[in-house]
Amino acid sequence: MEDTLAYAHAQDQADELRDYRSQFYFPSNGGRERIYFCGNSLGLQPKNAASKVTRVMESWKEYAVEGYMKGDAPWMTYGSSFKKPLSAIIGCLEPEVSVMNSLTVNLHLLLCSFYRPSEGRRKMIIEAGAFPSDQYAAETQVRFHGLDPAEEIIEVSPRKGENCIREEDILAAIQEAGPQLSLILLGGVSYYTGQFFNLERITRAAHAVGALAGYDLAHAVGNVPLRLHDWQVDFAVWCSYKYLNGGPGALGGAYIHERFSLDPHFFRLGGWGGSNAQTRFQMLKEFIPEPGTDGWNLSVAQALVLAGLEASLELFDAAGMDRLRAKSIRLTGYLEYLLGLIPGDRFSIITPGDPDARGAQLSLLFAENGAAIQAALAQADIVVDYREPGVIRVSPAPLYNSFSDVYHLCKTIMENL
Ligand SMILES: *Cc1c(COP(=O)(O)O)cnc(C)c1O
């Protein structure tokens, strides 16, 4: 790798995915396009997203209630069309995935099914400093069962002086909790450090002690390769507005392994939206769930908030996760290389150096004035975000970021240190 704009340009020229960039709107400042590295927070708008939303609006205008059954994408079955592209992204069977609600709502719904503490087995392992939603959901679920979070929640922390959690420490915590462990709930990719956990190994360890494994994939979906079904992951939830570019308020997703989701007797909170499609309009007294994760859906089709996601999933389908991941590894590797050339020790990269243990994000921990550096970058029309305490997160998304973007960012950081 080389520290020159010419090298970055040459990489962009040789990038087989380079044309996807033109499928997105970039934010602008008085007509000047800004460089965007916040795809881990809110993905950019695909240019064909508005037409998908408009199509729903047109159907509503033209067909009114008959829009559920009529038009190019009848709302009643619209959600099903997302199963194929999504199952390729998260690595599962189509019935195992469903788009519904928002991430935290889905997390609570699935914890109602999967966290069923019994006399001996009622502990839950989470990561210390997990995204607040995970912490609050875990805590309130424990309380919901009349238990004490201080007793039942086990937090795994990074070792003193370290930022990432060692996998061996997670495995040891599972071992130690043993027969008392109900489930482990982890962020697949840490929102703060960008660490990507080995979900297969952690799931296997949980199962070995008779516990379950569920993951919050907010920062993993559309970012890193996932094979949830083969890894025997029990359940997972995610939102669709980060790497998936579904837009603010886009419907989230849920995955439940078929050994649970195809079992009509497996407990879930019921609603009409999750009742069996064959008998739904018989308005039965008895709740017969739709087979698969759709059987956890509560409500009628949410077409408007699905539409934005359709546009982006078409792009994911065309680009393919394998090619996206291959570019992502090179792009983040280039970012790491250039950051490494910046003299001094004003910041350190706390994301793992091993490409297998991270996705598209590098987290830069500043001993001081990280927020000021972020503000200086914003002045220079480079969008990154800042998270307390002290971290600038930079996320080169392979669908629309370029090697030249990465080059400009690093030059600008250097000029502002
Ligand atoms: C972004 C994010 C969320 C957001 O959940 P919402 O229900 O959409 O607010 C949850 N968990 C993690 C780890 C996140 O990064």
Short mmCIF file of N, CA and C in Angstrom, two decimals, residues 114-267:
data_model
loop_
_atom_site.label_atom_id
_atom_site.label_comp_id
_atom_site.label_asym_id
_atom_site.label_seq_id
_atom_site.Cartn_x
_atom_site.Cartn_y
_atom_site.Cartn_z
N PHE A 114 -37.32 -16.57 24.62
CA PHE A 114 -36.08 -17.31 24.89
C PHE A 114 -35.55 -17.16 26.30
N TYR A 115 -35.92 -16.10 26.98
CA TYR A 115 -35.47 -15.98 28.37
C TYR A 115 -36.61 -16.42 29.28
N ARG A 116 -36.62 -17.68 29.62
CA ARG A 116 -37.67 -18.27 30.46
C ARG A 116 -36.99 -18.84 31.69
N PRO A 117 -36.55 -17.95 32.59
CA PRO A 117 -35.75 -18.43 33.72
C PRO A 117 -36.50 -19.46 34.54
N SER A 118 -35.78 -20.50 34.90
CA SER A 118 -36.39 -21.54 35.74
C SER A 118 -35.61 -21.56 37.05
N GLU A 119 -36.02 -22.35 37.97
CA GLU A 119 -35.42 -22.39 39.31
C GLU A 119 -33.89 -22.33 39.26
N GLY A 120 -33.29 -23.28 38.58
CA GLY A 120 -31.83 -23.32 38.60
C GLY A 120 -31.16 -22.49 37.52
N ARG A 121 -31.86 -22.29 36.40
CA ARG A 121 -31.21 -21.74 35.21
C ARG A 121 -31.80 -20.37 34.89
N ARG A 122 -31.19 -19.32 35.42
CA ARG A 122 -31.79 -18.01 35.18
C ARG A 122 -30.79 -16.89 34.93
N LYS A 123 -29.54 -17.24 34.70
CA LYS A 123 -28.55 -16.19 34.48
C LYS A 123 -28.43 -15.83 33.00
N MET A 124 -28.06 -14.57 32.79
CA MET A 124 -27.89 -14.07 31.43
C MET A 124 -26.52 -13.43 31.34
N ILE A 125 -25.75 -13.75 30.31
CA ILE A 125 -24.44 -13.10 30.11
C ILE A 125 -24.60 -12.02 29.05
N ILE A 126 -24.11 -10.82 29.36
CA ILE A 126 -24.02 -9.77 28.34
C ILE A 126 -22.61 -9.17 28.40
N GLU A 127 -22.29 -8.33 27.43
CA GLU A 127 -20.98 -7.68 27.47
C GLU A 127 -21.10 -6.42 28.33
N ALA A 128 -20.08 -6.14 29.12
CA ALA A 128 -20.05 -4.87 29.86
C ALA A 128 -19.99 -3.75 28.83
N GLY A 129 -20.75 -2.68 29.07
CA GLY A 129 -20.75 -1.57 28.11
C GLY A 129 -21.46 -1.90 26.81
N ALA A 130 -22.37 -2.89 26.87
CA ALA A 130 -23.17 -3.19 25.68
C ALA A 130 -23.97 -1.95 25.31
N PHE A 131 -24.42 -1.89 24.06
CA PHE A 131 -25.28 -0.78 23.64
C PHE A 131 -26.43 -0.66 24.64
N PRO A 132 -26.79 0.58 25.04
CA PRO A 132 -27.79 0.74 26.10
C PRO A 132 -29.07 -0.09 25.90
N SER A 133 -29.56 -0.19 24.68
CA SER A 133 -30.78 -0.99 24.46
C SER A 133 -30.61 -2.42 24.99
N ASP A 134 -29.45 -3.01 24.73
CA ASP A 134 -29.22 -4.39 25.18
C ASP A 134 -29.19 -4.44 26.70
N GLN A 135 -28.51 -3.47 27.30
CA GLN A 135 -28.44 -3.45 28.77
C GLN A 135 -29.82 -3.28 29.38
N TYR A 136 -30.57 -2.31 28.84
CA TYR A 136 -31.90 -2.03 29.42
C TYR A 136 -32.86 -3.20 29.18
N ALA A 137 -32.77 -3.78 27.99
CA ALA A 137 -33.66 -4.92 27.69
C ALA A 137 -33.34 -6.07 28.63
N ALA A 138 -32.05 -6.37 28.80
CA ALA A 138 -31.66 -7.48 29.66
C ALA A 138 -32.15 -7.22 31.09
N GLU A 139 -31.87 -6.02 31.58
CA GLU A 139 -32.25 -5.69 32.95
C GLU A 139 -33.76 -5.77 33.19
N THR A 140 -34.51 -5.17 32.27
CA THR A 140 -35.95 -5.11 32.50
C THR A 140 -36.60 -6.47 32.28
N GLN A 141 -36.02 -7.29 31.42
CA GLN A 141 -36.55 -8.65 31.26
C GLN A 141 -36.34 -9.45 32.55
N VAL A 142 -35.17 -9.28 33.14
CA VAL A 142 -34.91 -9.99 34.41
C VAL A 142 -35.91 -9.53 35.46
N ARG A 143 -36.14 -8.22 35.54
CA ARG A 143 -37.11 -7.69 36.51
C ARG A 143 -38.53 -8.17 36.23
N PHE A 144 -38.84 -8.27 34.94
CA PHE A 144 -40.15 -8.72 34.50
C PHE A 144 -40.47 -10.10 35.09
N HIS A 145 -39.42 -10.88 35.29
CA HIS A 145 -39.61 -12.21 35.88
C HIS A 145 -39.48 -12.17 37.40
N GLY A 146 -39.46 -10.96 37.96
CA GLY A 146 -39.40 -10.83 39.40
C GLY A 146 -38.03 -11.13 39.98
N LEU A 147 -37.01 -11.07 39.13
CA LEU A 147 -35.65 -11.39 39.58
C LEU A 147 -34.82 -10.11 39.67
N ASP A 148 -33.63 -10.24 40.25
CA ASP A 148 -32.77 -9.09 40.49
C ASP A 148 -31.62 -9.07 39.47
N PRO A 149 -31.56 -8.03 38.63
CA PRO A 149 -30.50 -7.98 37.62
C PRO A 149 -29.10 -8.11 38.21
N ALA A 150 -28.89 -7.56 39.41
CA ALA A 150 -27.55 -7.64 40.02
C ALA A 150 -27.17 -9.10 40.30
N GLU A 151 -28.17 -9.93 40.51
CA GLU A 151 -27.93 -11.35 40.77
C GLU A 151 -27.79 -12.15 39.49
N GLU A 152 -28.63 -11.81 38.51
CA GLU A 152 -28.78 -12.71 37.36
C GLU A 152 -27.96 -12.32 36.14
N ILE A 153 -27.57 -11.04 36.03
CA ILE A 153 -26.84 -10.63 34.82
C ILE A 153 -25.34 -10.69 35.09
N ILE A 154 -24.65 -11.42 34.24
CA ILE A 154 -23.19 -11.53 34.34
C ILE A 154 -22.61 -10.70 33.20
N GLU A 155 -21.77 -9.72 33.56
CA GLU A 155 -21.15 -8.90 32.52
C GLU A 155 -19.72 -9.35 32.28
N VAL A 156 -19.38 -9.54 31.00
CA VAL A 156 -18.00 -9.86 30.67
C VAL A 156 -17.33 -8.56 30.23
N SER A 157 -16.20 -8.24 30.84
CA SER A 157 -15.52 -6.97 30.57
C SER A 157 -14.19 -7.20 29.87
N PRO A 158 -13.68 -6.16 29.22
CA PRO A 158 -12.29 -6.24 28.76
C PRO A 158 -11.37 -6.31 29.98
N ARG A 159 -10.22 -6.91 29.82
CA ARG A 159 -9.26 -6.94 30.94
C ARG A 159 -8.74 -5.53 31.18
N LYS A 160 -8.21 -5.34 32.36
CA LYS A 160 -7.68 -4.03 32.74
C LYS A 160 -6.66 -3.56 31.71
N GLY A 161 -6.83 -2.32 31.25
CA GLY A 161 -5.89 -1.78 30.27
C GLY A 161 -6.19 -2.20 28.83
N GLU A 162 -7.24 -3.02 28.63
CA GLU A 162 -7.61 -3.43 27.28
C GLU A 162 -8.98 -2.85 26.93
N ASN A 163 -9.26 -2.79 25.63
CA ASN A 163 -10.55 -2.22 25.20
C ASN A 163 -11.51 -3.27 24.68
N CYS A 164 -10.96 -4.32 24.06
CA CYS A 164 -11.83 -5.36 23.51
C CYS A 164 -11.94 -6.50 24.52
N ILE A 165 -13.00 -7.28 24.34
CA ILE A 165 -13.21 -8.41 25.23
C ILE A 165 -12.54 -9.64 24.62
N ARG A 166 -11.78 -10.35 25.43
CA ARG A 166 -11.13 -11.55 24.90
C ARG A 166 -12.15 -12.68 24.81
N GLU A 167 -12.12 -13.34 23.65
CA GLU A 167 -13.06 -14.44 23.44
C GLU A 167 -12.91 -15.50 24.53
N GLU A 168 -11.68 -15.76 24.94
CA GLU A 168 -11.47 -16.79 25.98
C GLU A 168 -12.19 -16.41 27.27
N ASP A 169 -12.32 -15.09 27.53
CA ASP A 169 -13.01 -14.66 28.75
C ASP A 169 -14.52 -14.87 28.63
N ILE A 170 -15.04 -14.72 27.42
CA ILE A 170 -16.47 -15.00 27.20
C ILE A 170 -16.72 -16.49 27.40
N LEU A 171 -15.84 -17.30 26.79
CA LEU A 171 -16.02 -18.75 26.90
C LEU A 171 -15.89 -19.20 28.36
N ALA A 172 -14.97 -18.56 29.09
CA ALA A 172 -14.78 -18.93 30.50
C ALA A 172 -16.02 -18.55 31.31
N ALA A 173 -16.62 -17.40 31.01
CA ALA A 173 -17.82 -16.97 31.74
C ALA A 173 -18.96 -17.96 31.49
N ILE A 174 -19.06 -18.44 30.26
CA ILE A 174 -20.11 -19.42 29.93
C ILE A 174 -19.88 -20.70 30.74
N GLN A 175 -18.63 -21.14 30.73
CA GLN A 175 -18.26 -22.35 31.49
C GLN A 175 -18.60 -22.21 32.96
N GLU A 176 -18.24 -21.03 33.48
CA GLU A 176 -18.40 -20.81 34.91
C GLU A 176 -19.88 -20.79 35.31
N ALA A 177 -20.70 -20.13 34.47
CA ALA A 177 -22.13 -20.09 34.78
C ALA A 177 -22.76 -21.47 34.60
N GLY A 178 -22.24 -22.22 33.64
CA GLY A 178 -22.64 -23.61 33.42
C GLY A 178 -24.14 -23.84 33.47
N PRO A 179 -24.59 -24.73 34.33
CA PRO A 179 -26.01 -25.12 34.35
C PRO A 179 -26.94 -24.00 34.84
N GLN A 180 -26.34 -22.90 35.34
CA GLN A 180 -27.20 -21.79 35.78
C GLN A 180 -27.49 -20.81 34.65
N LEU A 181 -26.80 -21.00 33.51
CA LEU A 181 -26.91 -20.02 32.42
C LEU A 181 -28.15 -20.29 31.58
N SER A 182 -28.99 -19.26 31.44
CA SER A 182 -30.14 -19.36 30.56
C SER A 182 -29.73 -18.99 29.14
N LEU A 183 -29.12 -17.80 28.99
CA LEU A 183 -28.68 -17.42 27.65
C LEU A 183 -27.58 -16.37 27.69
N ILE A 184 -26.89 -16.28 26.54
CA ILE A 184 -25.92 -15.21 26.35
C ILE A 184 -26.48 -14.28 25.27
N LEU A 185 -26.39 -12.98 25.54
CA LEU A 185 -26.86 -11.97 24.59
C LEU A 185 -25.70 -11.02 24.31
N LEU A 186 -25.21 -11.03 23.07
CA LEU A 186 -24.06 -10.18 22.72
C LEU A 186 -24.37 -9.37 21.48
N GLY A 187 -23.71 -8.21 21.35
CA GLY A 187 -23.70 -7.50 20.08
C GLY A 187 -22.76 -8.27 19.15
N GLY A 188 -23.19 -8.63 17.96
CA GLY A 188 -22.34 -9.41 17.05
C GLY A 188 -21.06 -8.65 16.73
N VAL A 189 -21.23 -7.36 16.43
CA VAL A 189 -20.11 -6.43 16.25
C VAL A 189 -20.34 -5.32 17.27
N SER A 190 -19.36 -5.07 18.12
CA SER A 190 -19.52 -4.03 19.15
C SER A 190 -19.68 -2.66 18.50
N TYR A 191 -20.70 -1.93 18.92
CA TYR A 191 -20.92 -0.60 18.33
C TYR A 191 -19.78 0.34 18.68
N TYR A 192 -19.09 0.08 19.79
CA TYR A 192 -18.09 1.01 20.30
C TYR A 192 -16.68 0.69 19.78
N THR A 193 -16.28 -0.56 19.93
CA THR A 193 -14.92 -0.92 19.50
C THR A 193 -14.87 -1.47 18.08
N GLY A 194 -16.01 -1.90 17.56
CA GLY A 194 -16.01 -2.52 16.23
C GLY A 194 -15.58 -3.99 16.25
N GLN A 195 -15.38 -4.54 17.44
CA GLN A 195 -14.97 -5.95 17.55
C GLN A 195 -16.08 -6.89 17.06
N PHE A 196 -15.70 -7.82 16.20
CA PHE A 196 -16.63 -8.83 15.67
C PHE A 196 -16.35 -10.14 16.41
N PHE A 197 -17.33 -10.59 17.17
CA PHE A 197 -17.15 -11.81 17.97
C PHE A 197 -17.30 -13.05 17.10
N ASN A 198 -16.66 -14.11 17.52
CA ASN A 198 -16.80 -15.38 16.82
C ASN A 198 -18.11 -16.05 17.28
N LEU A 199 -19.17 -15.75 16.54
CA LEU A 199 -20.51 -16.16 16.97
C LEU A 199 -20.66 -17.68 16.95
N GLU A 200 -19.96 -18.32 16.03
CA GLU A 200 -20.08 -19.77 15.94
C GLU A 200 -19.52 -20.43 17.22
N ARG A 201 -18.32 -19.99 17.61
CA ARG A 201 -17.68 -20.60 18.77
C ARG A 201 -18.45 -20.28 20.06
N ILE A 202 -18.92 -19.05 20.17
CA ILE A 202 -19.65 -18.65 21.38
C ILE A 202 -20.98 -19.41 21.48
N THR A 203 -21.64 -19.56 20.33
CA THR A 203 -22.90 -20.31 20.32
C THR A 203 -22.67 -21.76 20.74
N ARG A 204 -21.60 -22.34 20.21
CA ARG A 204 -21.30 -23.74 20.53
C ARG A 204 -21.04 -23.89 22.03
N ALA A 205 -20.31 -22.93 22.59
CA ALA A 205 -20.00 -22.99 24.03
C ALA A 205 -21.27 -22.86 24.86
N ALA A 206 -22.18 -21.97 24.44
CA ALA A 206 -23.44 -21.79 25.17
C ALA A 206 -24.24 -23.09 25.12
N HIS A 207 -24.32 -23.67 23.94
CA HIS A 207 -25.09 -24.91 23.80
C HIS A 207 -24.48 -26.05 24.64
N ALA A 208 -23.16 -26.03 24.75
CA ALA A 208 -22.49 -27.10 25.49
C ALA A 208 -22.88 -27.11 26.96
N VAL A 209 -23.30 -25.93 27.49
CA VAL A 209 -23.76 -25.92 28.89
C VAL A 209 -25.29 -25.89 28.97
N GLY A 210 -25.93 -26.15 27.84
CA GLY A 210 -27.39 -26.23 27.85
C GLY A 210 -28.07 -24.87 27.80
N ALA A 211 -27.32 -23.81 27.41
CA ALA A 211 -27.89 -22.47 27.33
C ALA A 211 -28.13 -22.09 25.87
N LEU A 212 -28.73 -20.93 25.67
CA LEU A 212 -29.04 -20.44 24.33
C LEU A 212 -28.15 -19.25 24.00
N ALA A 213 -28.04 -18.94 22.69
CA ALA A 213 -27.23 -17.79 22.27
C ALA A 213 -28.04 -16.92 21.33
N GLY A 214 -28.15 -15.62 21.70
CA GLY A 214 -28.86 -14.65 20.86
C GLY A 214 -27.98 -13.42 20.66
N TYR A 215 -28.15 -12.77 19.52
CA TYR A 215 -27.25 -11.65 19.18
C TYR A 215 -28.02 -10.44 18.67
N ASP A 216 -27.48 -9.27 19.05
CA ASP A 216 -27.94 -8.00 18.50
C ASP A 216 -26.99 -7.69 17.34
N LEU A 217 -27.52 -7.77 16.13
CA LEU A 217 -26.66 -7.65 14.95
C LEU A 217 -26.73 -6.27 14.30
N ALA A 218 -27.08 -5.24 15.09
CA ALA A 218 -27.21 -3.88 14.54
C ALA A 218 -26.00 -3.49 13.69
N HIS A 219 -24.79 -3.82 14.19
CA HIS A 219 -23.58 -3.41 13.49
C HIS A 219 -22.96 -4.53 12.66
N ALA A 220 -23.62 -5.67 12.63
CA ALA A 220 -23.07 -6.81 11.90
C ALA A 220 -23.78 -7.03 10.56
N VAL A 221 -25.09 -6.77 10.54
CA VAL A 221 -25.86 -7.10 9.35
C VAL A 221 -25.46 -6.19 8.17
N GLY A 222 -25.17 -6.82 7.05
CA GLY A 222 -24.73 -6.06 5.88
C GLY A 222 -23.29 -5.59 5.98
N ASN A 223 -22.59 -6.05 7.01
CA ASN A 223 -21.22 -5.60 7.26
C ASN A 223 -20.25 -6.78 7.21
N VAL A 224 -20.55 -7.80 8.00
CA VAL A 224 -19.64 -8.96 8.08
C VAL A 224 -20.38 -10.22 7.62
N PRO A 225 -19.61 -11.24 7.22
CA PRO A 225 -20.26 -12.48 6.78
C PRO A 225 -20.91 -13.19 7.95
N LEU A 226 -22.15 -13.60 7.76
CA LEU A 226 -22.91 -14.28 8.82
C LEU A 226 -23.47 -15.59 8.27
N ARG A 227 -23.43 -16.63 9.08
CA ARG A 227 -24.02 -17.92 8.71
C ARG A 227 -24.84 -18.41 9.90
N LEU A 228 -25.85 -17.63 10.25
CA LEU A 228 -26.57 -17.87 11.50
C LEU A 228 -27.12 -19.29 11.59
N HIS A 229 -27.68 -19.78 10.49
CA HIS A 229 -28.28 -21.12 10.54
C HIS A 229 -27.21 -22.17 10.81
N ASP A 230 -26.15 -22.15 10.01
CA ASP A 230 -25.10 -23.16 10.16
C ASP A 230 -24.41 -23.05 11.51
N TRP A 231 -24.31 -21.87 12.03
CA TRP A 231 -23.67 -21.69 13.34
C TRP A 231 -24.61 -22.09 14.47
N GLN A 232 -25.85 -22.44 14.12
CA GLN A 232 -26.82 -22.90 15.12
C GLN A 232 -27.23 -21.78 16.08
N VAL A 233 -27.06 -20.55 15.63
CA VAL A 233 -27.48 -19.41 16.48
C VAL A 233 -28.97 -19.56 16.75
N ASP A 234 -29.38 -19.30 17.99
CA ASP A 234 -30.78 -19.51 18.35
C ASP A 234 -31.67 -18.37 17.87
N PHE A 235 -31.23 -17.13 18.14
CA PHE A 235 -32.04 -16.00 17.67
C PHE A 235 -31.17 -14.77 17.49
N ALA A 236 -31.66 -13.83 16.69
CA ALA A 236 -30.92 -12.58 16.46
C ALA A 236 -31.90 -11.50 16.03
N VAL A 237 -31.51 -10.26 16.29
CA VAL A 237 -32.32 -9.11 15.87
C VAL A 237 -31.39 -8.05 15.28
N TRP A 238 -31.94 -7.17 14.47
CA TRP A 238 -31.11 -6.10 13.90
C TRP A 238 -32.01 -4.95 13.47
N CYS A 239 -31.39 -3.82 13.19
CA CYS A 239 -32.12 -2.70 12.60
C CYS A 239 -31.66 -2.57 11.15
N SER A 240 -32.40 -1.82 10.36
CA SER A 240 -32.13 -1.82 8.91
C SER A 240 -31.66 -0.47 8.40
N TYR A 241 -31.39 0.45 9.34
CA TYR A 241 -31.03 1.80 8.88
C TYR A 241 -29.52 2.07 8.93
N LYS A 242 -28.74 1.10 9.40
CA LYS A 242 -27.28 1.28 9.45
C LYS A 242 -26.69 0.79 8.12
N TYR A 243 -25.91 -0.31 8.15
CA TYR A 243 -25.29 -0.74 6.88
C TYR A 243 -26.33 -1.11 5.82
N LEU A 244 -27.54 -1.44 6.24
CA LEU A 244 -28.55 -1.87 5.26
C LEU A 244 -29.23 -0.71 4.54
N ASN A 245 -28.98 0.52 4.96
CA ASN A 245 -29.47 1.71 4.22
C ASN A 245 -30.98 1.74 4.02
N GLY A 246 -31.73 1.25 4.98
CA GLY A 246 -33.19 1.21 4.81
C GLY A 246 -33.88 2.53 5.14
N GLY A 247 -33.13 3.49 5.68
CA GLY A 247 -33.71 4.79 6.00
C GLY A 247 -34.21 4.86 7.43
N PRO A 248 -34.33 6.08 7.97
CA PRO A 248 -34.75 6.24 9.37
C PRO A 248 -36.12 5.62 9.58
N GLY A 249 -36.25 4.81 10.60
CA GLY A 249 -37.54 4.19 10.87
C GLY A 249 -37.80 2.93 10.05
N ALA A 250 -36.83 2.53 9.25
CA ALA A 250 -37.00 1.29 8.46
C ALA A 250 -37.29 0.12 9.40
N LEU A 251 -38.02 -0.83 8.91
CA LEU A 251 -38.35 -1.98 9.75
C LEU A 251 -37.10 -2.78 10.11
N GLY A 252 -37.05 -3.25 11.32
CA GLY A 252 -35.95 -4.10 11.76
C GLY A 252 -36.18 -5.54 11.32
N GLY A 253 -35.30 -6.41 11.78
CA GLY A 253 -35.42 -7.80 11.39
C GLY A 253 -35.21 -8.73 12.57
N ALA A 254 -35.66 -9.96 12.37
CA ALA A 254 -35.47 -10.97 13.41
C ALA A 254 -35.20 -12.30 12.72
N TYR A 255 -34.35 -13.08 13.38
CA TYR A 255 -34.02 -14.43 12.92
C TYR A 255 -34.26 -15.38 14.10
N ILE A 256 -34.91 -16.48 13.82
CA ILE A 256 -35.06 -17.53 14.84
C ILE A 256 -34.79 -18.86 14.16
N HIS A 257 -33.88 -19.63 14.73
CA HIS A 257 -33.52 -20.91 14.12
C HIS A 257 -34.78 -21.77 13.94
N GLU A 258 -34.80 -22.53 12.87
CA GLU A 258 -36.01 -23.28 12.54
C GLU A 258 -36.43 -24.27 13.62
N ARG A 259 -35.46 -24.72 14.45
CA ARG A 259 -35.87 -25.70 15.46
C ARG A 259 -36.85 -25.07 16.46
N PHE A 260 -36.85 -23.75 16.53
CA PHE A 260 -37.85 -23.06 17.36
C PHE A 260 -38.96 -22.46 16.49
N SER A 261 -38.54 -21.80 15.38
CA SER A 261 -39.52 -21.01 14.64
C SER A 261 -40.52 -21.87 13.87
N LEU A 262 -40.16 -23.13 13.61
CA LEU A 262 -41.12 -24.00 12.92
C LEU A 262 -41.97 -24.80 13.91
N ASP A 263 -41.72 -24.58 15.21
CA ASP A 263 -42.50 -25.30 16.22
C ASP A 263 -43.69 -24.43 16.66
N PRO A 264 -44.90 -24.78 16.25
CA PRO A 264 -46.05 -23.91 16.55
C PRO A 264 -46.33 -23.79 18.05
N HIS A 265 -45.77 -24.72 18.83
CA HIS A 265 -46.03 -24.69 20.27
C HIS A 265 -44.99 -23.91 21.04
N PHE A 266 -43.93 -23.47 20.35
CA PHE A 266 -42.90 -22.69 21.04
C PHE A 266 -43.49 -21.33 21.40
N PHE A 267 -43.31 -20.93 22.66
CA PHE A 267 -44.02 -19.74 23.15
C PHE A 267 -43.58 -18.45 22.45
#
